[in-house]
mmCIF file of C-alpha atoms in Angstrom:
data_model
loop_
_atom_site.group_PDB
_atom_site.id
_atom_site.type_symbol
_atom_site.label_atom_id
_atom_site.label_comp_id
_atom_site.label_asym_id
_atom_site.label_seq_id
_atom_site.Cartn_x
_atom_site.Cartn_y
_atom_site.Cartn_z
ATOM 1 C CA UNK A 1 -68.850 -223.433 -33.553
ATOM 2 C CA UNK A 2 -67.496 -223.223 -30.024
ATOM 3 C CA UNK A 3 -64.186 -221.705 -30.988
ATOM 4 C CA UNK A 4 -65.839 -219.010 -33.060
ATOM 5 C CA UNK A 5 -68.257 -218.145 -30.309
ATOM 6 C CA UNK A 6 -65.513 -217.870 -27.730
ATOM 7 C CA UNK A 7 -63.472 -215.552 -29.870
ATOM 8 C CA UNK A 8 -66.510 -213.400 -30.721
ATOM 9 C CA UNK A 9 -67.338 -212.956 -27.047
ATOM 10 C CA UNK A 10 -63.815 -211.584 -26.451
ATOM 11 C CA UNK A 11 -63.858 -209.007 -29.138
ATOM 12 C CA UNK A 12 -64.644 -205.280 -28.687
ATOM 13 C CA UNK A 13 -65.276 -203.024 -31.684
ATOM 14 C CA UNK A 14 -63.723 -205.619 -33.935
ATOM 15 C CA UNK A 15 -60.559 -206.027 -31.951
ATOM 16 C CA UNK A 16 -59.403 -209.091 -30.036
ATOM 17 C CA UNK A 17 -59.396 -208.392 -26.287
ATOM 18 C CA UNK A 18 -58.750 -211.981 -25.079
ATOM 19 C CA UNK A 19 -55.546 -210.805 -23.423
ATOM 20 C CA UNK A 20 -57.370 -208.416 -21.086
ATOM 21 C CA UNK A 21 -58.633 -210.952 -18.478
ATOM 22 C CA UNK A 22 -55.200 -212.551 -17.786
ATOM 23 C CA UNK A 23 -53.572 -209.112 -17.704
ATOM 24 C CA UNK A 24 -56.138 -207.817 -15.159
ATOM 25 C CA UNK A 25 -55.614 -210.948 -13.085
ATOM 26 C CA UNK A 26 -51.821 -210.396 -13.103
ATOM 27 C CA UNK A 27 -52.182 -206.795 -12.057
ATOM 28 C CA UNK A 28 -54.689 -207.660 -9.333
ATOM 29 C CA UNK A 29 -52.468 -210.347 -7.852
ATOM 30 C CA UNK A 30 -49.431 -208.015 -7.829
ATOM 31 C CA UNK A 31 -51.340 -205.132 -6.235
ATOM 32 C CA UNK A 32 -52.908 -207.440 -3.584
ATOM 33 C CA UNK A 33 -49.552 -209.003 -2.669
ATOM 34 C CA UNK A 34 -47.813 -205.673 -2.322
ATOM 35 C CA UNK A 35 -50.565 -204.098 -0.272
ATOM 36 C CA UNK A 36 -51.114 -206.855 2.310
ATOM 37 C CA UNK A 37 -48.995 -208.042 5.233
ATOM 38 C CA UNK A 38 -46.413 -210.745 5.089
ATOM 39 C CA UNK A 39 -48.970 -213.136 6.516
ATOM 40 C CA UNK A 40 -50.915 -212.927 3.222
ATOM 41 C CA UNK A 41 -48.474 -213.588 0.438
ATOM 42 C CA UNK A 42 -50.283 -214.511 -2.710
ATOM 43 C CA UNK A 43 -47.692 -213.886 -5.398
ATOM 44 C CA UNK A 44 -47.666 -217.603 -6.118
ATOM 45 C CA UNK A 45 -51.232 -217.232 -7.356
ATOM 46 C CA UNK A 46 -49.649 -215.652 -10.457
ATOM 47 C CA UNK A 47 -49.442 -219.126 -11.831
ATOM 48 C CA UNK A 48 -53.168 -218.679 -12.649
ATOM 49 C CA UNK A 49 -52.287 -215.981 -15.221
ATOM 50 C CA UNK A 50 -50.896 -218.217 -17.965
ATOM 51 C CA UNK A 51 -53.491 -220.859 -17.108
ATOM 52 C CA UNK A 52 -56.181 -218.347 -17.791
ATOM 53 C CA UNK A 53 -54.537 -217.240 -20.979
ATOM 54 C CA UNK A 54 -54.322 -220.805 -22.112
ATOM 55 C CA UNK A 55 -58.123 -221.098 -22.029
ATOM 56 C CA UNK A 56 -58.900 -218.022 -24.099
ATOM 57 C CA UNK A 57 -55.812 -216.836 -25.969
ATOM 58 C CA UNK A 58 -53.438 -218.149 -28.596
ATOM 59 C CA UNK A 59 -50.152 -219.989 -28.030
ATOM 60 C CA UNK A 60 -47.892 -217.000 -28.432
ATOM 61 C CA UNK A 61 -49.986 -214.851 -26.140
ATOM 62 C CA UNK A 62 -50.029 -217.600 -23.535
ATOM 63 C CA UNK A 63 -46.274 -217.904 -23.818
ATOM 64 C CA UNK A 64 -45.879 -214.164 -23.281
ATOM 65 C CA UNK A 65 -48.014 -214.339 -20.101
ATOM 66 C CA UNK A 66 -45.969 -217.397 -18.918
ATOM 67 C CA UNK A 67 -42.766 -215.442 -19.174
ATOM 68 C CA UNK A 68 -44.349 -212.292 -17.835
ATOM 69 C CA UNK A 69 -45.634 -214.301 -14.808
ATOM 70 C CA UNK A 70 -42.115 -215.633 -14.016
ATOM 71 C CA UNK A 71 -40.479 -212.189 -14.380
ATOM 72 C CA UNK A 72 -43.182 -210.526 -12.272
ATOM 73 C CA UNK A 73 -42.910 -213.173 -9.608
ATOM 74 C CA UNK A 74 -39.128 -212.619 -9.340
ATOM 75 C CA UNK A 75 -39.556 -208.824 -9.223
ATOM 76 C CA UNK A 76 -42.337 -208.748 -6.659
ATOM 77 C CA UNK A 77 -40.962 -211.449 -4.450
ATOM 78 C CA UNK A 78 -37.549 -209.732 -4.361
ATOM 79 C CA UNK A 79 -39.218 -206.551 -3.108
ATOM 80 C CA UNK A 80 -39.931 -208.293 0.220
ATOM 81 C CA UNK A 81 -37.369 -208.823 2.979
ATOM 82 C CA UNK A 82 -35.589 -212.209 2.757
ATOM 83 C CA UNK A 83 -37.535 -213.842 5.549
ATOM 84 C CA UNK A 84 -40.797 -213.163 3.849
ATOM 85 C CA UNK A 85 -39.897 -214.195 0.288
ATOM 86 C CA UNK A 86 -41.708 -217.182 -1.219
ATOM 87 C CA UNK A 87 -38.434 -218.658 -2.456
ATOM 88 C CA UNK A 88 -37.199 -221.052 -5.075
ATOM 89 C CA UNK A 89 -39.889 -223.698 -4.564
ATOM 90 C CA UNK A 90 -42.678 -221.370 -5.586
ATOM 91 C CA UNK A 91 -40.559 -219.979 -8.455
ATOM 92 C CA UNK A 92 -40.304 -223.507 -9.868
ATOM 93 C CA UNK A 93 -44.107 -223.876 -9.432
ATOM 94 C CA UNK A 94 -44.773 -220.644 -11.438
ATOM 95 C CA UNK A 95 -42.242 -221.561 -14.209
ATOM 96 C CA UNK A 96 -43.655 -225.081 -14.494
ATOM 97 C CA UNK A 97 -47.219 -223.830 -14.479
ATOM 98 C CA UNK A 98 -46.434 -221.461 -17.357
ATOM 99 C CA UNK A 99 -44.845 -224.197 -19.386
ATOM 100 C CA UNK A 100 -47.802 -226.512 -18.908
ATOM 101 C CA UNK A 101 -50.187 -223.658 -19.809
ATOM 102 C CA UNK A 102 -48.466 -223.216 -23.173
ATOM 103 C CA UNK A 103 -48.686 -226.930 -23.821
ATOM 104 C CA UNK A 104 -52.353 -226.964 -22.784
ATOM 105 C CA UNK A 105 -53.096 -224.021 -25.064
ATOM 106 C CA UNK A 106 -51.528 -225.707 -28.065
ATOM 107 C CA UNK A 107 -53.544 -228.869 -27.399
ATOM 108 C CA UNK A 108 -56.736 -226.848 -27.084
ATOM 109 C CA UNK A 109 -56.217 -225.073 -30.371
ATOM 110 C CA UNK A 110 -55.376 -228.326 -32.140
ATOM 111 C CA UNK A 111 -58.603 -229.892 -30.812
ATOM 112 C CA UNK A 112 -60.628 -226.844 -31.888
ATOM 113 C CA UNK A 113 -59.153 -227.035 -35.373
ATOM 114 C CA UNK A 114 -60.158 -230.706 -35.561
ATOM 115 C CA UNK A 115 -63.645 -229.885 -34.388
ATOM 116 C CA UNK A 116 -64.019 -227.148 -37.032
ATOM 117 C CA UNK A 117 -62.831 -229.537 -39.646
ATOM 118 C CA UNK A 118 -65.405 -232.174 -38.600
ATOM 119 C CA UNK A 119 -68.122 -229.537 -38.559
ATOM 120 C CA UNK A 120 -67.097 -228.468 -42.073
ATOM 121 C CA UNK A 121 -67.445 -232.028 -43.209
ATOM 122 C CA UNK A 122 -70.839 -232.278 -41.532
ATOM 123 C CA UNK A 123 -71.960 -229.045 -43.265
ATOM 124 C CA UNK A 124 -70.818 -230.325 -46.617
ATOM 125 C CA UNK A 125 -72.720 -233.599 -46.052
ATOM 126 C CA UNK A 126 -75.815 -231.651 -45.041
ATOM 127 C CA UNK A 127 -75.703 -229.492 -48.146
ATOM 128 C CA UNK A 128 -75.235 -232.627 -50.278
ATOM 129 C CA UNK A 129 -78.286 -234.400 -48.827
ATOM 130 C CA UNK A 130 -80.400 -231.261 -48.290
ATOM 131 C CA UNK A 131 -79.319 -229.256 -51.266
ATOM 132 C CA UNK A 132 -79.996 -225.497 -51.139
ATOM 133 C CA UNK A 133 -83.273 -224.397 -52.821
ATOM 134 C CA UNK A 134 -84.308 -220.945 -53.924
ATOM 135 C CA UNK A 135 -87.253 -219.589 -51.780
ATOM 136 C CA UNK A 136 -89.302 -219.547 -54.959
ATOM 137 C CA UNK A 137 -88.664 -222.615 -57.068
ATOM 138 C CA UNK A 138 -90.452 -224.580 -59.796
ATOM 139 C CA UNK A 139 -93.716 -222.676 -59.315
ATOM 140 C CA UNK A 140 -93.712 -223.107 -55.540
ATOM 141 C CA UNK A 141 -92.979 -220.818 -52.655
ATOM 142 C CA UNK A 142 -91.560 -222.757 -49.742
ATOM 143 C CA UNK A 143 -89.909 -222.638 -46.287
ATOM 144 C CA UNK A 144 -88.199 -225.419 -44.453
ATOM 145 C CA UNK A 145 -86.240 -225.969 -41.315
ATOM 146 C CA UNK A 146 -84.266 -229.075 -40.304
ATOM 147 C CA UNK A 147 -83.184 -229.643 -36.715
ATOM 148 C CA UNK A 148 -80.799 -232.463 -36.080
ATOM 149 C CA UNK A 149 -81.117 -234.275 -32.745
ATOM 150 C CA UNK A 150 -77.336 -234.742 -32.885
ATOM 151 C CA UNK A 151 -76.264 -231.054 -32.723
ATOM 152 C CA UNK A 152 -72.608 -231.827 -33.523
ATOM 153 C CA UNK A 153 -73.476 -233.967 -36.532
ATOM 154 C CA UNK A 154 -75.944 -231.384 -37.806
ATOM 155 C CA UNK A 155 -77.392 -233.936 -40.251
ATOM 156 C CA UNK A 156 -79.497 -237.038 -39.883
ATOM 157 C CA UNK A 157 -82.112 -239.126 -41.640
ATOM 158 C CA UNK A 158 -84.763 -236.538 -42.342
ATOM 159 C CA UNK A 159 -84.888 -235.202 -45.883
ATOM 160 C CA UNK A 160 -86.916 -233.032 -48.272
ATOM 161 C CA UNK A 161 -86.569 -231.697 -51.766
ATOM 162 C CA UNK A 162 -88.424 -230.137 -54.700
ATOM 163 C CA UNK A 163 -87.741 -231.319 -58.219
ATOM 164 C CA UNK A 164 -89.139 -229.566 -61.309
ATOM 165 C CA UNK A 165 -89.560 -231.938 -64.240
ATOM 166 C CA UNK A 166 -90.937 -232.658 -67.641
ATOM 167 C CA UNK A 167 -94.364 -233.482 -66.218
ATOM 168 C CA UNK A 168 -94.773 -230.970 -63.361
ATOM 169 C CA UNK A 169 -93.186 -230.356 -60.063
ATOM 170 C CA UNK A 170 -92.692 -233.109 -57.518
ATOM 171 C CA UNK A 171 -92.082 -232.832 -53.734
ATOM 172 C CA UNK A 172 -90.469 -235.464 -51.565
ATOM 173 C CA UNK A 173 -90.350 -235.417 -47.724
ATOM 174 C CA UNK A 174 -89.380 -238.339 -45.502
ATOM 175 C CA UNK A 175 -87.647 -239.811 -42.510
ATOM 176 C CA UNK A 176 -85.201 -242.755 -42.590
ATOM 177 C CA UNK A 177 -85.467 -245.165 -39.710
ATOM 178 C CA UNK A 178 -82.507 -244.994 -37.383
ATOM 179 C CA UNK A 179 -79.646 -242.549 -36.880
ATOM 180 C CA UNK A 180 -76.074 -242.066 -37.793
ATOM 181 C CA UNK A 181 -74.212 -242.234 -41.093
ATOM 182 C CA UNK A 182 -76.288 -245.182 -42.285
ATOM 183 C CA UNK A 183 -79.472 -243.107 -42.117
ATOM 184 C CA UNK A 184 -77.746 -240.198 -43.951
ATOM 185 C CA UNK A 185 -76.476 -242.556 -46.640
ATOM 186 C CA UNK A 186 -79.987 -243.991 -47.156
ATOM 187 C CA UNK A 187 -81.503 -240.497 -47.373
ATOM 188 C CA UNK A 188 -78.868 -239.514 -49.977
ATOM 189 C CA UNK A 189 -79.724 -242.622 -52.046
ATOM 190 C CA UNK A 190 -83.475 -241.934 -52.008
ATOM 191 C CA UNK A 191 -83.028 -238.261 -52.850
ATOM 192 C CA UNK A 192 -80.756 -239.124 -55.795
ATOM 193 C CA UNK A 193 -83.384 -241.404 -57.229
ATOM 194 C CA UNK A 194 -86.158 -238.916 -56.613
ATOM 195 C CA UNK A 195 -84.270 -236.193 -58.421
ATOM 196 C CA UNK A 196 -83.846 -238.310 -61.519
ATOM 197 C CA UNK A 197 -87.243 -240.124 -61.559
ATOM 198 C CA UNK A 198 -89.154 -237.034 -60.494
ATOM 199 C CA UNK A 199 -87.733 -235.138 -63.497
ATOM 200 C CA UNK A 200 -88.188 -237.819 -66.148
ATOM 201 C CA UNK A 201 -91.127 -239.984 -65.261
ATOM 202 C CA UNK A 202 -94.666 -239.016 -66.342
ATOM 203 C CA UNK A 203 -96.681 -240.975 -63.727
ATOM 204 C CA UNK A 204 -96.151 -240.397 -59.994
ATOM 205 C CA UNK A 205 -96.798 -244.073 -59.482
ATOM 206 C CA UNK A 206 -93.700 -244.833 -61.510
ATOM 207 C CA UNK A 207 -91.649 -242.427 -59.389
ATOM 208 C CA UNK A 208 -92.877 -244.224 -56.290
ATOM 209 C CA UNK A 209 -91.968 -247.594 -57.765
ATOM 210 C CA UNK A 210 -88.437 -246.286 -58.595
ATOM 211 C CA UNK A 211 -88.040 -245.123 -54.997
ATOM 212 C CA UNK A 212 -89.148 -248.527 -53.621
ATOM 213 C CA UNK A 213 -86.743 -250.304 -55.912
ATOM 214 C CA UNK A 214 -83.891 -248.003 -54.906
ATOM 215 C CA UNK A 215 -84.559 -248.661 -51.210
ATOM 216 C CA UNK A 216 -84.429 -252.467 -51.807
ATOM 217 C CA UNK A 217 -81.252 -252.178 -53.844
ATOM 218 C CA UNK A 218 -79.602 -250.007 -51.196
ATOM 219 C CA UNK A 219 -80.484 -252.472 -48.429
ATOM 220 C CA UNK A 220 -79.085 -255.383 -50.415
ATOM 221 C CA UNK A 221 -75.865 -253.463 -50.981
ATOM 222 C CA UNK A 222 -75.383 -252.660 -47.332
ATOM 223 C CA UNK A 223 -76.160 -256.214 -46.384
ATOM 224 C CA UNK A 224 -73.494 -257.456 -48.768
ATOM 225 C CA UNK A 225 -71.051 -255.139 -47.077
ATOM 226 C CA UNK A 226 -71.719 -256.988 -43.861
ATOM 227 C CA UNK A 227 -73.619 -254.113 -42.170
ATOM 228 C CA UNK A 228 -76.497 -254.707 -39.858
ATOM 229 C CA UNK A 229 -78.975 -252.194 -41.434
ATOM 230 C CA UNK A 230 -80.423 -254.632 -43.916
ATOM 231 C CA UNK A 231 -83.984 -254.023 -42.504
ATOM 232 C CA UNK A 232 -83.750 -250.202 -42.638
ATOM 233 C CA UNK A 233 -86.824 -248.462 -44.031
ATOM 234 C CA UNK A 234 -88.078 -244.914 -44.595
ATOM 235 C CA UNK A 235 -91.459 -243.257 -44.211
ATOM 236 C CA UNK A 236 -92.070 -240.573 -46.848
ATOM 237 C CA UNK A 237 -94.618 -238.520 -48.711
ATOM 238 C CA UNK A 238 -94.356 -238.072 -52.471
ATOM 239 C CA UNK A 239 -96.435 -235.269 -53.943
ATOM 240 C CA UNK A 240 -97.004 -234.179 -57.494
ATOM 241 C CA UNK A 241 -98.271 -230.802 -58.710
ATOM 242 C CA UNK A 242 -99.850 -231.622 -62.135
ATOM 243 C CA UNK A 243 -99.499 -228.884 -64.702
ATOM 244 C CA UNK A 244 -102.888 -229.786 -66.251
ATOM 245 C CA UNK A 245 -104.799 -229.506 -62.951
ATOM 246 C CA UNK A 246 -103.863 -226.518 -60.847
ATOM 247 C CA UNK A 247 -106.564 -227.174 -58.269
ATOM 248 C CA UNK A 248 -105.409 -230.658 -57.371
ATOM 249 C CA UNK A 249 -102.317 -232.487 -56.171
ATOM 250 C CA UNK A 250 -101.242 -236.131 -56.294
ATOM 251 C CA UNK A 251 -100.163 -237.765 -53.024
ATOM 252 C CA UNK A 252 -98.425 -241.082 -52.344
ATOM 253 C CA UNK A 253 -97.949 -241.738 -48.677
ATOM 254 C CA UNK A 254 -95.403 -244.352 -47.498
ATOM 255 C CA UNK A 255 -96.574 -244.633 -43.926
ATOM 256 C CA UNK A 256 -95.646 -241.038 -43.094
ATOM 257 C CA UNK A 257 -97.324 -238.361 -41.083
ATOM 258 C CA UNK A 258 -100.335 -237.081 -43.023
ATOM 259 C CA UNK A 259 -99.772 -233.811 -44.888
ATOM 260 C CA UNK A 260 -101.898 -230.868 -43.766
ATOM 261 C CA UNK A 261 -103.544 -228.358 -46.078
ATOM 262 C CA UNK A 262 -103.732 -225.014 -44.337
ATOM 263 C CA UNK A 263 -105.785 -222.134 -45.663
ATOM 264 C CA UNK A 264 -108.500 -219.578 -45.002
ATOM 265 C CA UNK A 265 -111.040 -222.324 -44.400
ATOM 266 C CA UNK A 266 -108.936 -223.941 -41.674
ATOM 267 C CA UNK A 267 -106.750 -227.041 -41.519
ATOM 268 C CA UNK A 268 -107.558 -230.344 -43.180
ATOM 269 C CA UNK A 269 -105.665 -233.615 -43.227
ATOM 270 C CA UNK A 270 -104.743 -235.082 -46.618
ATOM 271 C CA UNK A 271 -104.598 -238.909 -47.161
ATOM 272 C CA UNK A 272 -102.691 -240.521 -44.253
ATOM 273 C CA UNK A 273 -100.188 -243.266 -44.327
ATOM 274 C CA UNK A 274 -102.204 -245.953 -45.989
ATOM 275 C CA UNK A 275 -99.159 -247.610 -47.401
ATOM 276 C CA UNK A 276 -96.107 -249.329 -45.928
ATOM 277 C CA UNK A 277 -92.778 -247.473 -45.593
ATOM 278 C CA UNK A 278 -90.262 -247.615 -48.387
ATOM 279 C CA UNK A 279 -88.534 -250.951 -48.208
ATOM 280 C CA UNK A 280 -91.565 -252.892 -47.108
ATOM 281 C CA UNK A 281 -93.620 -252.806 -50.283
ATOM 282 C CA UNK A 282 -93.220 -256.563 -50.879
ATOM 283 C CA UNK A 283 -94.934 -257.294 -47.558
ATOM 284 C CA UNK A 284 -98.112 -255.297 -48.283
ATOM 285 C CA UNK A 285 -98.930 -256.518 -51.766
ATOM 286 C CA UNK A 286 -97.626 -253.520 -53.637
ATOM 287 C CA UNK A 287 -97.133 -249.777 -53.469
ATOM 288 C CA UNK A 288 -99.518 -247.324 -51.812
ATOM 289 C CA UNK A 289 -102.103 -245.816 -54.160
ATOM 290 C CA UNK A 290 -101.812 -242.370 -55.817
ATOM 291 C CA UNK A 291 -104.477 -240.118 -54.305
ATOM 292 C CA UNK A 292 -105.593 -237.160 -56.389
ATOM 293 C CA UNK A 293 -106.979 -234.652 -53.902
ATOM 294 C CA UNK A 294 -108.243 -231.075 -54.195
ATOM 295 C CA UNK A 295 -105.766 -228.350 -53.230
ATOM 296 C CA UNK A 296 -106.900 -224.744 -53.594
ATOM 297 C CA UNK A 297 -104.682 -221.965 -54.768
ATOM 298 C CA UNK A 298 -104.967 -220.184 -51.410
ATOM 299 C CA UNK A 299 -103.922 -223.269 -49.405
ATOM 300 C CA UNK A 300 -100.458 -224.089 -48.016
ATOM 301 C CA UNK A 301 -99.176 -227.584 -47.720
ATOM 302 C CA UNK A 302 -97.497 -228.427 -44.409
ATOM 303 C CA UNK A 303 -95.450 -231.520 -43.929
ATOM 304 C CA UNK A 304 -93.594 -232.674 -40.770
ATOM 305 C CA UNK A 305 -91.611 -235.654 -39.569
ATOM 306 C CA UNK A 306 -92.240 -237.589 -36.396
ATOM 307 C CA UNK A 307 -89.718 -235.361 -34.575
ATOM 308 C CA UNK A 308 -92.613 -232.891 -34.456
ATOM 309 C CA UNK A 309 -95.537 -235.180 -33.656
ATOM 310 C CA UNK A 310 -93.588 -237.253 -31.162
ATOM 311 C CA UNK A 311 -91.852 -234.403 -29.324
ATOM 312 C CA UNK A 312 -92.582 -234.757 -25.563
ATOM 313 C CA UNK A 313 -92.536 -232.315 -22.686
ATOM 314 C CA UNK A 314 -91.170 -233.179 -19.195
ATOM 315 C CA UNK A 315 -94.481 -234.901 -18.288
ATOM 316 C CA UNK A 316 -94.385 -237.064 -21.421
ATOM 317 C CA UNK A 317 -97.130 -235.188 -23.291
ATOM 318 C CA UNK A 318 -96.903 -235.042 -27.071
ATOM 319 C CA UNK A 319 -96.613 -231.806 -28.950
ATOM 320 C CA UNK A 320 -100.172 -230.495 -29.834
ATOM 321 C CA UNK A 321 -99.674 -229.672 -33.464
ATOM 322 C CA UNK A 322 -103.326 -228.930 -34.160
ATOM 323 C CA UNK A 323 -103.525 -226.570 -31.217
ATOM 324 C CA UNK A 324 -100.534 -224.632 -32.381
ATOM 325 C CA UNK A 325 -101.849 -224.311 -35.901
ATOM 326 C CA UNK A 326 -105.194 -222.882 -34.855
ATOM 327 C CA UNK A 327 -104.073 -219.467 -33.590
ATOM 328 C CA UNK A 328 -101.488 -219.150 -36.337
ATOM 329 C CA UNK A 329 -103.951 -219.613 -39.199
ATOM 330 C CA UNK A 330 -107.365 -218.513 -38.014
ATOM 331 C CA UNK A 331 -110.253 -219.094 -40.414
ATOM 332 C CA UNK A 332 -110.624 -216.369 -42.891
ATOM 333 C CA UNK A 333 -107.183 -214.859 -42.248
ATOM 334 C CA UNK A 334 -106.076 -215.308 -45.843
ATOM 335 C CA UNK A 335 -103.431 -217.630 -47.310
ATOM 336 C CA UNK A 336 -101.032 -219.172 -44.771
ATOM 337 C CA UNK A 337 -97.453 -217.977 -45.286
ATOM 338 C CA UNK A 338 -95.013 -220.919 -45.459
ATOM 339 C CA UNK A 339 -92.414 -219.056 -43.441
ATOM 340 C CA UNK A 340 -94.961 -218.269 -40.728
ATOM 341 C CA UNK A 341 -96.079 -221.872 -40.501
ATOM 342 C CA UNK A 342 -92.583 -223.259 -40.305
ATOM 343 C CA UNK A 343 -91.503 -220.711 -37.733
ATOM 344 C CA UNK A 344 -94.587 -221.323 -35.638
ATOM 345 C CA UNK A 345 -94.102 -225.096 -35.518
ATOM 346 C CA UNK A 346 -90.367 -224.892 -35.020
ATOM 347 C CA UNK A 347 -90.635 -222.526 -32.024
ATOM 348 C CA UNK A 348 -93.532 -224.525 -30.622
ATOM 349 C CA UNK A 349 -91.616 -227.845 -30.753
ATOM 350 C CA UNK A 350 -88.507 -226.363 -29.113
ATOM 351 C CA UNK A 351 -90.621 -224.750 -26.454
ATOM 352 C CA UNK A 352 -92.624 -227.911 -25.817
ATOM 353 C CA UNK A 353 -89.534 -230.113 -25.268
ATOM 354 C CA UNK A 354 -87.324 -227.384 -23.720
ATOM 355 C CA UNK A 355 -84.908 -227.697 -26.607
ATOM 356 C CA UNK A 356 -84.169 -231.368 -25.919
ATOM 357 C CA UNK A 357 -84.806 -232.980 -29.270
ATOM 358 C CA UNK A 358 -84.685 -236.817 -29.188
ATOM 359 C CA UNK A 359 -85.185 -237.250 -32.881
ATOM 360 C CA UNK A 360 -84.455 -235.318 -36.089
ATOM 361 C CA UNK A 361 -87.126 -232.732 -36.721
ATOM 362 C CA UNK A 362 -88.204 -231.394 -40.120
ATOM 363 C CA UNK A 363 -90.900 -228.881 -40.887
ATOM 364 C CA UNK A 364 -91.623 -228.044 -44.524
ATOM 365 C CA UNK A 365 -94.276 -225.854 -46.089
ATOM 366 C CA UNK A 366 -95.116 -225.030 -49.723
ATOM 367 C CA UNK A 367 -97.764 -223.228 -51.653
ATOM 368 C CA UNK A 368 -98.342 -222.534 -55.338
ATOM 369 C CA UNK A 369 -97.146 -219.205 -56.574
ATOM 370 C CA UNK A 370 -99.711 -217.000 -58.378
ATOM 371 C CA UNK A 371 -97.485 -216.842 -61.456
ATOM 372 C CA UNK A 372 -94.953 -219.571 -62.063
ATOM 373 C CA UNK A 373 -93.677 -218.270 -65.358
ATOM 374 C CA UNK A 374 -89.869 -218.288 -65.502
ATOM 375 C CA UNK A 375 -89.412 -220.038 -62.222
ATOM 376 C CA UNK A 376 -88.247 -223.294 -63.803
ATOM 377 C CA UNK A 377 -85.250 -221.426 -65.217
ATOM 378 C CA UNK A 378 -83.840 -220.676 -61.829
ATOM 379 C CA UNK A 379 -80.632 -222.359 -60.699
ATOM 380 C CA UNK A 380 -81.399 -225.048 -58.104
ATOM 381 C CA UNK A 381 -78.254 -224.193 -56.195
ATOM 382 C CA UNK A 382 -79.704 -221.048 -54.693
ATOM 383 C CA UNK A 383 -80.292 -220.262 -51.069
ATOM 384 C CA UNK A 384 -82.542 -222.180 -48.719
ATOM 385 C CA UNK A 385 -84.483 -220.450 -46.036
ATOM 386 C CA UNK A 386 -82.508 -220.477 -42.759
ATOM 387 C CA UNK A 387 -83.735 -219.931 -39.277
#
């Protein structure tokens, strides 16, 4: 938050020192005016003092400097012989400048309060869509980072969640087409359905069907409201961790980036996007199949959105995800830590595109915990890893 950063930069040992710069400016102008000849009168520059205070101080402090500037101007200007005094015209300029500085300061603070309020709303929305998760949850150890392309909004169409249920743990990662509040609304709708279906339904195919149905219902609703996002879709990966088969996982890929299994034996790609995105199931003759694939206990599952794979440098080159993973998880180095993977990819993407994200970017990594006993009893409102 810009306001918070500015105030923090102007604090020393916990005390507010925002008043120091305008005070030093006032003293400097007075000393320079009194120690130069009559040909270099700069006392009128004192109008800069309340202007400087308006940019970094509060309203009352700015008002004090406005009054102090007027009084100082009168005292210093009166110390000169009559023929060298700046006169009434410059006095009016200093007084008017101080008044305008107080008004400008009040407007600045009101704007900053509005900005903070909007950011609070955005943060609440982000926590609603991407609910906080304990670092160890439902038998999984995970790490995730979400970078919104719209820095001010701080939330977009990327989403991820873990849902423990009656038939094992389910994982859902995806990317809604488009940007803005429409994408956020769609992500929230899909996550709500995933959290219910992922908990109750026995078959992952049924969960996938529920998600497709929810997407179609959501589009019909927005179309009925007269909005132009009736063709919105979402790519996603739905993953199940069956309780009866600890060495396998179930994968349903709705046209999303292929998940990667990272472990001591290297990196391998799991089933890619052989299905259409959510919302297009009717066009492809049905939902994508459920793949049951081996997943060793010492492997970590890495999932990303296209903000990672389509990140470009200044020359238009795509981010080399495979090249970044190689040094981070060398063969035989042991299980890949989720936090290490996420941090490596996050830093690599930001470095590759010089911090200029053109799309929301999500990196999410999970691995099975050696002992999952008792994890399902944790409250799902705990803390999410932050970077």
